[in-house]
PDB file of C-alpha atoms in Angstrom:
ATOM      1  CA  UNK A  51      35.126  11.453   8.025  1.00  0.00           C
ATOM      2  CA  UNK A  52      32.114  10.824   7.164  1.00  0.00           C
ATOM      3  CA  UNK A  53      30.689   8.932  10.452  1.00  0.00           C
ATOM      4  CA  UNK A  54      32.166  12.340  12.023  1.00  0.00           C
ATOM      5  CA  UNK A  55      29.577  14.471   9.977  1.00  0.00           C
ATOM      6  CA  UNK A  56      26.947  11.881  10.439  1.00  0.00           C
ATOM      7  CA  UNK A  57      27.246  12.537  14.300  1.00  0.00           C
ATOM      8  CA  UNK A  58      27.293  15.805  14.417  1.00  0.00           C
ATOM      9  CA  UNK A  59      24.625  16.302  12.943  1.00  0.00           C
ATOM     10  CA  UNK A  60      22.297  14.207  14.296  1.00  0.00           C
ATOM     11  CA  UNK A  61      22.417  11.140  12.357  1.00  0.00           C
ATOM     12  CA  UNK A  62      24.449   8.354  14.260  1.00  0.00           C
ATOM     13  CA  UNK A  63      21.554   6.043  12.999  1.00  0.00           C
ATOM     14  CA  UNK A  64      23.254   6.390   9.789  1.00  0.00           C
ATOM     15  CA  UNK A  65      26.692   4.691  10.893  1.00  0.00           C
ATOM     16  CA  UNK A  66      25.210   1.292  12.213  1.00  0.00           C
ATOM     17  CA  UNK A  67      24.485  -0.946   9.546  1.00  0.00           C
ATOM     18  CA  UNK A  68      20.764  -0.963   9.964  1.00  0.00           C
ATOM     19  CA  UNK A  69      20.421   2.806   9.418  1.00  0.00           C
ATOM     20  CA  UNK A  70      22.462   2.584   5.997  1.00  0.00           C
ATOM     21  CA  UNK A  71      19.455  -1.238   5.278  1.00  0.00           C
ATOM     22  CA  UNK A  72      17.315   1.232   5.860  1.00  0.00           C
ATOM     23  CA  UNK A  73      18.467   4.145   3.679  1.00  0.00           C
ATOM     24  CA  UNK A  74      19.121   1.672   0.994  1.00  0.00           C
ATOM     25  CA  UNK A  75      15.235   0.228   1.091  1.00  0.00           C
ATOM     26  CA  UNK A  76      13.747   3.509   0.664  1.00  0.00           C
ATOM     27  CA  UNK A  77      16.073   4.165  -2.272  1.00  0.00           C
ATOM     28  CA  UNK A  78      15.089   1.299  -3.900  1.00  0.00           C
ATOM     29  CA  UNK A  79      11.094   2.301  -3.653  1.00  0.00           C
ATOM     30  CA  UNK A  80      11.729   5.612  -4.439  1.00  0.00           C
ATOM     31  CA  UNK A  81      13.543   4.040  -7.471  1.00  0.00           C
ATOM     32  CA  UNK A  82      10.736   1.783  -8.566  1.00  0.00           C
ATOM     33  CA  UNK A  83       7.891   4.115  -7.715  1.00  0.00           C
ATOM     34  CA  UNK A  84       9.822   6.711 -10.192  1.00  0.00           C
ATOM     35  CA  UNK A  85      10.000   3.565 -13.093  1.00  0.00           C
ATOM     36  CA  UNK A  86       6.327   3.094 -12.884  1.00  0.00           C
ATOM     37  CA  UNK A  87       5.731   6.619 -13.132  1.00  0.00           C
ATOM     38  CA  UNK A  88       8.349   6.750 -16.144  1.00  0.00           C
ATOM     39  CA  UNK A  89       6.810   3.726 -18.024  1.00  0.00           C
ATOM     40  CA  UNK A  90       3.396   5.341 -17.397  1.00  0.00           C
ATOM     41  CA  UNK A  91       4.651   9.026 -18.923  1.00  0.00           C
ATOM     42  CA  UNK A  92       5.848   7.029 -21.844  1.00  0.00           C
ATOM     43  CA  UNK A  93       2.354   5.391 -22.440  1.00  0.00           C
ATOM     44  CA  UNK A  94       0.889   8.741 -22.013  1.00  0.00           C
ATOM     45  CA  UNK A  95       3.720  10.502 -24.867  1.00  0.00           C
ATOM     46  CA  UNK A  96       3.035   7.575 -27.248  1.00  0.00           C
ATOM     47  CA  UNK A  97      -0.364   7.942 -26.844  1.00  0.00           C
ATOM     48  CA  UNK A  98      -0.702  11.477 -27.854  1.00  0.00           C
ATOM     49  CA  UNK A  99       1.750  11.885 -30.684  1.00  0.00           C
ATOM     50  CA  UNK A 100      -0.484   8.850 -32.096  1.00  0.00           C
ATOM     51  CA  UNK A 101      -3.568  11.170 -31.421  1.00  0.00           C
ATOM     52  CA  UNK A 102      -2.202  13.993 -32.483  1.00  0.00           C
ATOM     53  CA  UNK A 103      -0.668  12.659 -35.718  1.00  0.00           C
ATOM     54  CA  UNK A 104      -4.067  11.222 -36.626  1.00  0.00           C
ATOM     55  CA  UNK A 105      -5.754  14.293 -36.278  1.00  0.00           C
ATOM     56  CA  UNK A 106      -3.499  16.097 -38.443  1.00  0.00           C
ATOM     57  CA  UNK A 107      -2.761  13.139 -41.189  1.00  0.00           C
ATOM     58  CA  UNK A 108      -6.785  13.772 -41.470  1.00  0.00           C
ATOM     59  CA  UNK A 109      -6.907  17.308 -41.457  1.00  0.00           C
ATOM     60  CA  UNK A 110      -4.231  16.948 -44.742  1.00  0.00           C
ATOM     61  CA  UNK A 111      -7.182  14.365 -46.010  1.00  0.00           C
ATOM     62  CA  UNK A 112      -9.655  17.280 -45.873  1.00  0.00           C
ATOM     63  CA  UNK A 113     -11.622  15.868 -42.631  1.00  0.00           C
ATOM     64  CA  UNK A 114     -12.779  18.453 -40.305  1.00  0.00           C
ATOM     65  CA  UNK A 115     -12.742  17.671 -36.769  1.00  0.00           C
ATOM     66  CA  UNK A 116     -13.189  20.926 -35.361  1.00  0.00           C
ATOM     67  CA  UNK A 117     -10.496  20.468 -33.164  1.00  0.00           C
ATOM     68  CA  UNK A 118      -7.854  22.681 -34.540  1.00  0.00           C
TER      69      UNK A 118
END
C-alpha cells in the first residue's frame, strides 16, 4: 500500500532501501539540530528568570535600577 502511494506520486526513490538511509539521515540532523537549539532556549530561559528575579529581589531591597 504504501510503495503504491509512493509511486504514484513521484517518489519510487522512497521504496529502495537507500531512499528510506536517506530519509532516515536527515531525520536524525533535523533531530539533533532541534536538541541544540532546545538546550540553547533552555540556557537562554534560565538565564533570564535569574536576571529577572535579581532585578526584582532588589527592587523589594529598595535598589533602583531604573529598569522597571
Amino acid at each position: 500500500m504504501l510503495s503504491a502511494v509512493a509511486l504514484q506520486s513521484g517518489l519510487e526513490i522512497l521504496t529502495q532501501p537507500v531512499g528510506i538511509l536517506g530519509v532516515l539521515v536527515l531525520l536524525a540532523a533535523i533531530i539533533l539540530i532541534g536538541r541544540f537549539l532546545l538546550s540553547m532556549a533552555w540556557r537562554l530561559v534560565v538565564i533570564g528568570i535569574i536576571v529577572v528575579g535579581t532585578i526584582y529581589v532588589l527592587g523589594l531591597l529598595g535598589f533602583t535600577l531604573g529598569v522597571f
